[in-house]
Amino acid sequence: MDQFTINLLFVGASFALYIGIAIWARAGSTSEFYAAGRGIHPVTNGMATAADWMSAASFISMAGLIAFTGYDNSTYLMGWTGGYVLLALLLAPYLRKFGKYTVSEFIGDRFYSPTARMVAVISLLVASLTYVIGQMTGVGVAFGRFLEVSNTAGLLIGACVVFAYAVFGGMKGVTYTQVAQYVVLIMAYTIPAVFISLQLTGNPIPGLGLFGNVESGEPLLAKLDQIVAELGFNEYTAHHGDTFNMVLFTLSLMIGTAGLPHVIMRFFTVPRVADARWSAGWALVFIALLYLTAPAVGAMARLNITEQFWPNGTGGEAVSVEQIETDPAYDWMATWQQTGLLGWEDKNGDGRIQYYNDANPAMQERAAANGWEGNELTNFNRDILVLANPEIANLPGWVIGLVAAGGLAAALSTAAGLLLAISSAVSHDLIKGQLNPNISEKGELLSARIAMAVAIAVATYLGLNPPGFAAQTVALAFGLAAASIFPALMMGIFTKVNNKGAVAGMLSGLIVTLIYIFLHKGWFFIPDTNSFTDANPLLGTVQSTSFGAVGALINFAVAFTVSKMTSPIPQEIEELVESVRVPRGAGAAQDH
Amino acid sequence: MADHTQTAQAGQKSDAGYWSANVRIILISLVIWAICSFGFGILLRPMLSGIEVGGTDIGFWFAQQGSILVFLALIFFYAWRMNKLDREYGVEEE
């Protein structure tokens, strides 16, 4: 059986499973559609949250970004897990106690202002939509590879599948489907990592193998540092970027994690306040399984790739074109070339492909001495690394099929969760809450589905020209959530900031962050409309992906200042804040 | 975050005590959270570069493994401690 058939089998079987579960648990009423009747156990909820959370960015993109940059991209690891501490300590139990369905409902009620609710809905839509663009980038990579078509064709097919899939059920269908998706994706991520870790270090646990020794007895990381340095690249474990930007970026990802509506919504669906506290912990357990493995995947893949291009050592002859074309160990290069995400070119016509850093002066000397005419691995899209990894390491065909299924599970589950957040914001908060309070349940469900369709069309269009790799685009979404939603929620629980303060804070955080991103990534992400680049940002070393933390600070500062100058909160809101702070009396959630 | 004491009213004494105990636990946890990630993983890494772990230094380990393990421990500690605190102040759910 060829690899294409195996991939189709694995992807087909996993899809049949998800769709089967979605039909079995089809949502009937609106309350089931949004919050699954609150009957979900913390462990189940944690697993579903993990699937929801670990998107194309975590599964497909993150290890690739770490592999080609090294230590500096540890920011993704710390940022996307550290946010759960903020979520568990500062938000989840109180929002569960409050007992409504959506984040914007809390903001609207706590700040006794329909305007605050509207601003929250808009922030939520902007952040979620940016996030979906990142997902569609990943969907394009995964579908392109496993259907063996171009990236663009893969993206269009993927968009249709995501749409059909998300329209099927609501949260309940999604919750149980996501448990299945979690199992598929975590197996797909860890099994190849265990194989590769065994091959390289003899240790079956990738996180330990990363700090273990390779066959020669040398530590894996020391060897990696040495061979990448010999090719003129930055040492893997060393710190090269700007420290201030690294701290800000990590903080933005953390705050953003705690401000993303599709994750927070999860904590509305547990039965009790105590469960909301445990749920965040269980979610992080399931997330950590992947996040502790990812840095090992990155480092080991970088080592394998470098050694494939330099089979005679970094000081010897590079791999020959003939070997790439005939040796089965290099088959992955031909398959990935079809997607347009991998490319090589024998520039100097010596029949070999030299992979090195041609911007490094020492390497330019070596190149001149050997007649090399630049790096001949002309394109290696970071987003293909995880999916190509088992092929690069020559793992069995079924592992490759499993990874294809896992990558799609990651992208689909998050896309579905986000589309649900978007559709509930439009139908529940915007239409039922503002425009037409008397809308029927049927009308509400219909408008939810139309909103999903529009969101996916926009995301697909922008996904064709993404503002960065999947994980970088997703990082922008986190910046937006960090600057708008998180400060409002936190001030709503921990302080007595009033309605005017909250609205002014959210608006200034969101707008300033959005402008900063558009200045660097192009207006509305349209290419070539940017005035600055992240290599040379407007403010010192602060890149657009790191600006969320600054936006959050602006939000807090503006909110406190405006609140001080305007009238204090009314008595009933004071009582609401007091009641949110204690678990006693948490009942079932109520609809408006 | 510090204005919880002003709103303590008669009859709510135990709620106010509960809340300030909660805020104290949160602050301690967040200090550990920051030291292990931003501290050991990034800012203090040069100071700790003498401590070797598997071909690199402990700062690299904290950035790619250790911080995540600390985050896990913190969340479970907080859930356990708060559920206990709920009972101490009699504010747990029925």
XYZ file of C-alpha atoms in Angstrom:
686
model
C 0.000 0.000 0.000
C 1.455 3.393 -0.886
C 1.735 6.283 1.544
C -1.078 8.259 -0.076
C -3.557 5.424 0.562
C -2.377 4.989 4.148
C -2.817 8.728 4.796
C -6.299 8.674 3.307
C -7.222 5.684 5.457
C -6.055 7.300 8.682
C -7.582 10.688 7.933
C -10.805 9.082 6.681
C -11.168 6.854 9.739
C -10.553 9.717 12.165
C -13.101 11.923 10.354
C -15.701 9.167 10.407
C -15.183 8.963 14.162
C -15.630 12.712 14.745
C -18.668 12.994 12.518
C -20.212 9.916 14.119
C -19.857 11.500 17.545
C -21.181 14.842 16.300
C -24.347 13.180 14.948
C -24.790 11.130 18.106
C -24.606 14.263 20.284
C -26.418 16.745 18.023
C -27.461 19.877 19.875
C -31.187 20.476 20.213
C -31.773 23.585 22.322
C -29.761 26.807 22.497
C -28.531 26.012 26.002
C -27.110 22.716 24.757
C -25.670 24.445 21.726
C -23.564 26.836 23.798
C -22.727 25.128 27.028
C -23.649 21.465 26.839
C -26.016 21.686 29.813
C -23.048 21.980 32.171
C -22.868 18.248 32.773
C -19.219 17.763 31.893
C -16.632 16.210 34.222
C -13.423 18.250 34.853
C -11.165 15.600 33.281
C -13.344 15.337 30.171
C -13.587 19.099 30.055
C -9.805 19.394 30.465
C -9.218 17.034 27.552
C -11.685 18.865 25.332
C -10.152 22.209 26.338
C -6.734 20.829 25.403
C -7.972 19.789 21.942
C -9.721 23.101 21.519
C -6.618 24.966 22.574
C -3.923 23.019 20.761
C -4.432 24.193 17.278
C -2.550 24.097 14.042
C -0.214 26.589 15.716
C 0.773 24.190 18.508
C 0.695 20.980 16.518
C 1.908 21.924 13.065
C 3.796 25.165 13.494
C 5.411 25.537 16.914
C 8.106 22.830 16.832
C 9.213 24.122 13.418
C 9.639 27.634 14.792
C 11.668 26.247 17.707
C 13.725 23.973 15.429
C 14.978 26.766 13.189
C 15.496 29.376 15.904
C 16.328 27.384 19.031
C 16.187 28.837 22.536
C 14.694 32.200 21.526
C 11.421 30.583 20.535
C 10.976 29.011 23.983
C 8.591 31.971 24.308
C 5.850 29.920 22.659
C 6.311 27.087 25.157
C 6.212 29.282 28.253
C 3.632 31.709 26.892
C 1.030 29.198 25.820
C 1.203 27.199 29.049
C 1.848 29.981 31.579
C -1.439 31.626 30.632
C -3.293 28.738 32.247
C -1.946 29.812 35.625
C -3.518 33.246 35.105
C -6.714 31.633 33.888
C -6.961 29.259 36.855
C -6.066 31.822 39.526
C -7.573 35.026 38.218
C -10.575 34.180 36.045
C -12.028 30.673 35.788
C -13.640 30.161 39.240
C -15.201 33.632 39.332
C -16.604 33.501 35.835
C -18.106 30.092 36.596
C -19.683 31.550 39.750
C -21.135 34.392 37.720
C -22.926 31.721 35.717
C -23.714 33.072 32.281
C -22.852 31.665 28.894
C -20.452 34.105 27.296
C -17.553 36.365 28.214
C -19.289 39.439 26.854
C -22.334 38.745 29.032
C -20.105 38.982 32.073
C -18.555 42.229 30.871
C -21.982 43.682 29.973
C -23.490 42.823 33.379
C -20.496 43.658 35.543
C -19.986 47.031 33.878
C -23.791 47.570 33.668
C -23.409 48.840 30.169
C -24.603 47.531 26.795
C -21.742 49.553 25.296
C -19.200 47.562 27.320
C -20.819 44.365 26.082
C -20.639 45.589 22.479
C -16.963 46.531 22.805
C -16.266 43.094 24.288
C -18.096 41.409 21.403
C -16.100 43.398 18.870
C -12.775 42.591 20.624
C -13.744 38.948 20.718
C -14.624 38.897 17.035
C -11.376 40.602 16.004
C -9.213 38.241 18.085
C -11.094 35.078 17.068
C -11.060 35.952 13.394
C -7.290 36.576 13.443
C -6.932 33.237 15.195
C -8.971 31.440 12.526
C -6.670 32.879 9.825
C -3.742 31.111 11.550
C -5.742 27.892 11.659
C -6.557 28.082 7.969
C -2.834 28.488 7.215
C -2.221 25.217 9.054
C -5.214 23.514 7.428
C -3.781 24.431 4.028
C -0.408 22.861 4.874
C -1.976 19.660 6.238
C -4.531 19.119 3.461
C -1.998 20.101 0.802
C 0.381 17.409 2.006
C -1.971 14.552 2.579
C -3.985 15.048 -0.626
C -0.706 15.750 -2.460
C -1.951 19.022 -3.949
C -0.725 22.616 -3.759
C -1.040 24.607 -0.562
C -3.809 26.782 -2.058
C -5.928 23.825 -3.186
C -5.415 22.250 0.236
C -6.633 25.434 1.915
C -9.823 25.614 -0.175
C -10.680 21.947 0.411
C -9.902 22.360 4.108
C -12.214 25.370 4.386
C -15.161 23.330 3.044
C -14.458 20.511 5.500
C -14.136 22.880 8.474
C -17.415 24.557 7.557
C -19.374 21.334 7.119
C -17.928 20.095 10.342
C -18.521 23.154 12.521
C -22.122 23.621 11.360
C -23.014 20.099 12.458
C -23.217 20.375 16.218
C -22.827 22.870 19.005
C -20.674 22.703 22.099
C -21.906 19.311 23.230
C -21.193 17.648 19.932
C -17.954 19.553 19.890
C -17.010 18.579 23.460
C -17.181 14.837 22.901
C -15.753 15.113 19.406
C -12.892 17.099 20.860
C -12.097 14.382 23.374
C -11.687 12.001 20.415
C -9.633 14.614 18.587
C -7.393 15.068 21.600
C -6.642 11.356 21.704
C -5.854 11.298 17.984
C -3.689 14.395 18.078
C -1.682 13.524 21.167
C -0.916 10.039 19.820
C 0.017 11.534 16.488
C 2.378 13.976 18.159
C 4.035 11.771 20.752
C 4.418 8.424 18.928
C 6.824 9.709 16.260
C 8.628 11.759 18.928
C 9.155 8.631 21.038
C 10.489 6.735 18.002
C 12.880 9.545 17.103
C 14.028 10.034 20.688
C 14.783 6.299 20.911
C 16.677 6.389 17.612
C 18.820 9.342 18.636
C 19.258 9.053 22.398
C 17.888 5.674 23.478
C 15.488 7.439 25.859
C 11.775 6.814 25.155
C 10.638 10.084 26.788
C 11.369 12.910 24.313
C 11.579 15.606 27.022
C 14.331 13.615 28.748
C 15.989 12.544 25.501
C 16.397 16.227 24.637
C 18.854 16.514 27.538
C 20.337 13.057 26.927
C 23.351 11.882 24.954
C 23.551 10.783 21.329
C 25.221 7.536 20.278
C 28.725 9.043 20.392
C 28.230 9.840 24.088
C 28.053 13.566 23.412
C 25.006 15.480 24.736
C 22.416 15.937 21.961
C 22.161 19.683 22.464
C 25.952 20.155 22.473
C 26.192 18.264 19.185
C 23.352 20.298 17.682
C 24.985 23.564 18.788
C 28.209 22.473 17.154
C 26.885 21.364 13.763
C 24.567 24.329 13.239
C 27.415 26.675 14.188
C 29.672 24.948 11.643
C 27.142 25.840 8.937
C 27.091 29.455 10.034
C 23.725 29.360 11.835
C 23.085 30.664 15.349
C 23.929 28.228 18.149
C 20.761 26.389 19.082
C 20.766 26.822 22.858
C 22.186 30.354 22.938
C 20.169 33.538 23.312
C 20.397 35.807 20.258
C 17.333 38.030 20.135
C 16.379 40.971 22.282
C 15.659 40.071 25.921
C 13.061 42.798 26.460
C 11.083 41.727 23.403
C 11.303 38.092 24.521
C 9.800 38.926 27.925
C 7.048 41.046 26.373
C 6.198 38.391 23.807
C 5.963 35.648 26.436
C 3.794 37.891 28.613
C 1.521 38.730 25.665
C 0.972 35.061 24.901
C 0.223 34.345 28.570
C -2.259 37.192 29.018
C -3.800 36.404 25.653
C -4.328 32.784 26.653
C -6.325 33.958 29.632
C -8.321 36.356 27.460
C -9.342 34.117 24.599
C -13.083 33.640 24.655
C -13.178 30.115 23.238
C -10.975 28.878 26.093
C -12.738 30.835 28.852
C -16.127 29.546 27.631
C -14.941 26.064 28.521
C -14.979 26.905 32.202
C -18.652 27.842 32.044
C -19.458 24.242 31.224
C -18.304 22.574 34.459
C -20.869 21.869 37.211
C -19.241 23.702 40.144
C -16.735 26.441 41.046
C -14.391 23.860 42.575
C -14.498 21.974 39.265
C -13.556 25.123 37.360
C -10.324 25.276 39.412
C -9.488 21.620 38.732
C -10.493 21.886 35.077
C -7.773 24.414 34.327
C -5.236 22.037 35.890
C -6.474 19.052 33.904
C -6.453 21.079 30.721
C -2.810 21.991 31.331
C -1.893 18.346 32.064
C -3.165 17.327 28.643
C -1.589 20.369 26.997
C 1.750 19.787 28.750
C 2.011 16.311 27.206
C 2.438 18.031 23.854
C 4.325 21.083 25.068
C 6.978 19.064 26.911
C 7.462 17.000 23.743
C 7.553 19.883 21.248
C 11.052 21.211 22.106
C 12.451 17.682 21.689
C 10.681 17.341 18.323
C 12.211 20.634 17.207
C 15.786 19.940 18.276
C 15.812 16.345 17.018
C 14.287 17.287 13.666
C 16.876 20.033 13.200
C 19.627 17.520 13.893
C 18.163 14.935 11.481
C 17.622 17.454 8.700
C 21.107 18.906 9.012
C 22.653 15.435 8.956
C 20.572 14.464 5.899
C 21.970 17.392 3.956
C 25.493 16.717 5.188
C 25.702 12.896 5.234
C 29.522 13.094 5.380
C 29.580 15.559 8.282
C 29.354 19.337 8.101
C 32.991 19.557 7.015
C 32.598 16.989 4.198
C 30.707 16.920 0.890
C 27.021 17.903 0.822
C 24.300 15.479 -0.279
C 24.170 14.878 -4.034
C 21.152 15.665 -6.211
C 21.292 12.080 -7.433
C 20.947 10.752 -3.900
C 17.956 13.057 -3.223
C 16.276 11.747 -6.376
C 16.982 8.048 -5.856
C 17.530 7.274 -2.153
C 14.174 6.429 -0.474
C 15.384 8.256 2.668
C 14.951 11.502 0.690
C 11.465 10.739 -0.697
C 9.965 13.286 1.691
C 11.629 16.081 -0.249
C 9.828 15.205 -3.472
C 6.444 14.862 -1.745
C 6.787 18.201 0.019
C 8.027 19.924 -3.106
C 4.534 19.374 -4.577
C 2.984 21.595 -1.918
C 5.278 24.449 -2.895
C 6.470 24.707 0.716
C 9.875 23.082 0.156
C 12.361 23.969 -2.566
C 15.984 23.400 -3.515
C 18.137 24.390 -6.465
C 21.652 23.371 -7.474
C 22.765 26.974 -8.059
C 26.422 26.252 -8.796
C 25.696 23.137 -10.873
C 28.046 20.869 -8.888
C 25.404 18.146 -8.515
C 25.181 18.716 -4.752
C 22.815 20.680 -2.510
C 24.705 22.839 -0.004
C 22.562 23.905 2.955
C 24.217 26.661 5.009
C 23.721 30.209 6.224
C 24.852 32.324 3.281
C 24.456 35.559 5.266
C 27.295 34.605 7.625
C 30.657 36.192 6.576
C 32.726 33.161 7.670
C 30.497 30.901 5.576
C 30.790 33.246 2.606
C 34.554 32.693 2.728
C 34.115 28.931 2.865
C 31.592 29.144 0.018
C 33.990 31.178 -2.139
C 36.785 28.677 -1.473
C 34.539 25.746 -2.490
C 32.724 27.394 -5.384
C 29.309 27.485 -3.649
C 26.905 30.116 -4.874
C 24.540 30.549 -1.929
C 22.308 28.349 0.215
C 20.752 25.769 -2.110
C 17.931 24.720 0.212
C 15.986 27.682 -1.096
C 12.710 27.158 0.742
C 11.890 25.276 3.918
C 8.549 26.467 5.281
C 8.631 26.161 9.086
C 5.065 24.877 9.104
C 5.959 21.626 7.332
C 8.473 20.418 9.924
C 6.181 18.438 12.226
C 4.258 16.817 9.385
C 7.432 15.946 7.488
C 9.311 14.853 10.605
C 8.357 11.129 10.608
C 9.235 10.898 6.916
C 12.590 12.596 7.519
C 13.330 10.103 10.323
C 12.233 7.201 8.078
C 9.451 6.027 10.390
C 6.904 3.418 9.215
C 4.046 4.459 6.903
C 1.335 4.153 9.551
C 3.088 6.744 11.749
C 3.065 9.205 8.841
C -0.655 8.543 8.293
C -1.316 9.071 11.988
C 0.520 12.410 11.969
C -1.559 13.605 8.997
C -4.736 12.712 10.921
C -3.401 14.421 14.060
C -2.498 17.650 12.278
C -5.970 17.866 10.814
C -7.545 17.059 14.198
C -5.613 19.937 15.786
C -6.606 22.445 13.120
C -10.233 21.304 12.889
C -10.935 21.187 16.611
C -9.676 24.704 17.219
C -11.309 26.099 14.119
C -14.620 24.587 15.250
C -14.266 25.991 18.788
C -13.447 29.449 17.441
C -16.283 29.399 14.961
C -18.597 28.543 17.820
C -17.291 31.512 19.822
C -17.732 33.763 16.783
C -21.214 32.513 15.999
C -22.404 32.811 19.595
C -20.999 36.348 19.773
C -22.953 37.330 16.670
C -26.227 35.524 17.329
C -26.441 35.609 21.129
C -24.704 38.886 21.999
C -25.136 40.989 18.895
C -28.496 39.930 17.458
C -30.411 38.605 20.473
C -28.739 40.965 22.975
C -28.963 44.164 20.899
C -30.700 44.145 17.570
C -33.652 41.794 17.957
C -34.264 40.566 21.525
C -37.424 38.681 20.440
C -35.667 36.441 17.945
C -36.856 32.812 18.022
C -34.524 29.975 19.029
C -34.602 28.817 15.418
C -33.674 32.248 14.136
C -30.845 32.445 16.631
C -29.400 29.107 15.504
C -29.735 30.131 11.861
C -27.920 33.421 12.406
C -25.213 31.537 14.322
C -24.626 29.355 11.282
C -24.586 32.244 8.834
C -21.984 33.967 11.049
C -19.848 30.814 10.902
C -19.992 30.761 7.107
C -18.976 34.420 6.801
C -16.122 33.986 9.293
C -14.710 31.011 7.459
C -14.906 32.762 4.083
C -12.958 35.769 5.402
C -10.399 33.545 7.132
C -9.856 31.468 3.998
C -9.355 34.561 1.892
C -6.752 35.938 4.334
C -5.258 32.468 4.872
C -4.151 32.481 1.231
C -1.886 35.436 2.064
C -1.208 34.900 5.769
C 0.630 37.576 7.769
C 3.101 34.930 9.018
C 3.554 31.252 9.791
C 0.550 29.670 11.517
C 1.952 30.173 15.027
C 2.926 33.790 14.352
C -0.518 34.694 13.036
C -2.059 33.036 16.061
C 0.310 35.051 18.285
C -1.248 38.240 16.876
C -4.691 36.994 17.939
C -3.313 36.498 21.438
C -1.989 40.045 21.482
C -5.439 41.370 20.642
C -7.136 39.260 23.322
C -4.476 40.297 25.835
C -5.018 43.988 25.142
C -8.806 43.959 25.255
C -10.559 41.090 27.062
C -8.211 39.973 29.838
C -7.810 43.355 31.609
C -11.579 43.951 31.549
C -12.305 40.538 33.082
C -9.633 40.918 35.721
C -10.697 44.430 36.709
C -14.290 43.233 36.802
C -13.445 40.681 39.467
C -10.584 42.224 41.433
C -11.366 45.951 41.358
C -14.282 48.369 41.494
C -13.600 49.965 38.112
C -16.792 51.455 36.658
C -18.544 51.220 33.288
C -16.860 54.236 31.674
C -13.418 53.083 32.799
C -13.903 49.606 31.355
C -15.184 50.837 27.989
C -12.390 53.405 27.628
C -9.790 50.829 28.702
C -10.928 48.100 26.309
C -11.274 50.495 23.383
C -7.849 52.062 23.853
C -6.137 48.664 24.401
C -7.767 47.133 21.347
C -7.342 50.089 19.001
C -3.725 50.866 19.881
C -2.748 47.177 19.541
C -4.628 46.760 16.289
C -2.980 49.864 14.798
C 0.456 48.668 15.929
C -0.141 45.275 14.281
C -1.496 46.788 11.057
C 1.476 49.179 10.849
C 3.803 46.158 10.844
C 1.754 43.484 9.083
C -0.198 45.625 6.613
C -3.661 47.201 6.989
C -6.218 44.408 7.451
C -3.283 42.069 6.752
C -3.210 43.085 3.095
C 0.400 42.540 1.979
C 2.651 45.545 1.258
C 0.497 48.100 3.086
C 2.758 48.081 6.152
C 4.980 51.015 7.138
C 7.333 49.075 9.446
C 8.664 45.528 9.744
C 9.212 43.350 12.795
C 12.932 43.379 12.025
C 12.901 47.140 12.542
C 9.830 47.952 14.624
C 8.320 51.350 15.402
C 9.049 51.245 19.135
C 12.595 50.132 19.978
C 12.685 46.354 19.906
C 8.954 45.730 20.472
C 7.670 43.529 17.645
C 4.014 43.533 16.615
C 3.511 40.042 18.078
C 4.787 41.283 21.461
C 2.621 44.382 21.651
C -0.326 42.704 23.412
C 1.300 43.133 26.821
C 1.788 46.856 26.160
C -1.837 47.067 24.987
C -2.978 45.400 28.210
C -0.998 47.911 30.262
C -2.616 50.782 28.341
C -6.023 49.178 28.966
C -5.425 48.986 32.739
C -4.002 52.513 32.955
C -6.809 54.156 30.961
C -9.498 52.217 32.823
C -8.197 53.201 36.270
C -7.752 56.851 35.290
C -11.190 57.234 33.709
C -12.827 55.308 36.537
C -11.238 57.602 39.149
C -12.629 60.669 37.413
C -16.200 59.381 37.003
C -18.912 58.205 39.414
C -18.355 54.999 41.459
C -20.208 51.749 40.725
C -23.814 51.397 42.000
C -24.701 49.312 45.065
C -26.109 46.322 43.137
C -22.899 45.987 41.104
C -20.874 46.164 44.313
C -22.975 43.222 45.539
C -22.464 41.393 42.238
C -18.685 41.697 42.634
C -18.902 40.452 46.240
C -20.981 37.464 45.175
C -18.678 36.520 42.276
C -15.785 36.356 44.741
C -17.257 33.559 46.878
C -18.251 30.126 45.550
C -21.275 29.730 47.860
C -24.582 29.716 46.027
C -23.308 28.985 42.531
C -26.357 27.657 40.755
C -26.936 26.507 37.245
C -26.321 29.049 34.539
C -29.110 31.264 33.339
C -30.026 32.587 30.001
C -31.193 36.183 29.618
C -6.550 44.559 43.655
C -5.955 45.960 47.135
C -9.301 47.612 47.758
C -11.032 44.536 49.118
C -10.622 45.708 52.728
C -12.650 48.886 52.206
C -15.752 46.952 51.264
C -15.755 44.671 54.283
C -19.082 45.368 55.933
C -20.675 44.070 59.094
C -21.972 40.577 58.557
C -19.542 40.000 55.695
C -16.503 39.744 57.867
C -15.795 36.160 56.974
C -16.241 36.855 53.260
C -13.703 39.675 53.458
C -11.266 37.441 55.345
C -11.797 34.728 52.760
C -11.103 37.136 49.932
C -7.895 38.548 51.439
C -6.638 35.007 52.133
C -7.386 34.157 48.493
C -5.579 37.250 47.203
C -2.542 36.367 49.337
C -2.399 32.826 47.906
C -2.746 34.226 44.374
C 0.093 36.720 44.922
C 2.477 34.082 46.297
C 1.640 31.736 43.404
C 2.172 34.457 40.807
C 5.562 35.367 42.260
C 6.670 31.730 41.815
C 5.084 31.720 38.342
C 7.099 34.783 37.302
C 10.410 33.683 38.852
C 10.371 30.277 37.136
C 9.399 31.522 33.673
C 10.569 35.124 33.180
C 13.255 34.714 35.868
C 15.034 31.375 35.477
C 13.920 30.919 31.847
C 14.927 34.355 30.525
C 16.274 37.178 32.704
C 18.283 35.195 35.262
C 19.571 32.666 32.719
C 23.023 34.299 32.388
C 23.458 34.207 36.189
C 22.638 30.493 36.305
C 24.734 29.516 33.291
C 27.203 27.686 35.556
C 24.640 24.981 36.369
C 24.875 22.405 33.589
C 22.021 20.187 32.417
C 22.415 17.761 29.498
C 24.821 19.732 27.321
C 23.370 23.139 28.138
C 22.441 25.200 31.201
C 19.566 25.123 33.662
C 18.025 28.289 32.199
C 17.439 26.499 28.897
C 15.851 23.597 30.796
C 13.521 25.990 32.644
C 12.553 27.708 29.396
C 11.684 24.461 27.594
C 10.617 22.041 30.363
C 10.848 23.297 33.940
C 8.534 26.284 33.720
C 5.715 24.098 32.341
C 6.096 21.619 35.210
C 6.014 24.486 37.723
C 2.844 25.891 36.113
C 1.155 22.512 36.526
C 2.152 22.252 40.161
C 0.894 25.795 40.832
C -2.567 25.228 39.378
C -3.123 21.983 41.265
C -1.797 23.550 44.468
C -4.180 26.481 44.040
C -7.191 24.242 43.375
C -6.412 22.100 46.414
C -5.674 25.091 48.687
C -8.763 27.051 47.629
C -11.133 24.133 47.968
C -9.769 23.762 51.497
C -10.104 27.498 52.142
C -13.730 27.371 50.954
C -14.478 24.890 53.708
C -12.500 26.780 56.365
C -14.629 29.866 55.743
C -17.788 27.879 55.096
C -18.293 29.400 51.661
C -18.186 26.172 49.634
C -21.009 25.148 47.332
C -23.758 22.919 48.662
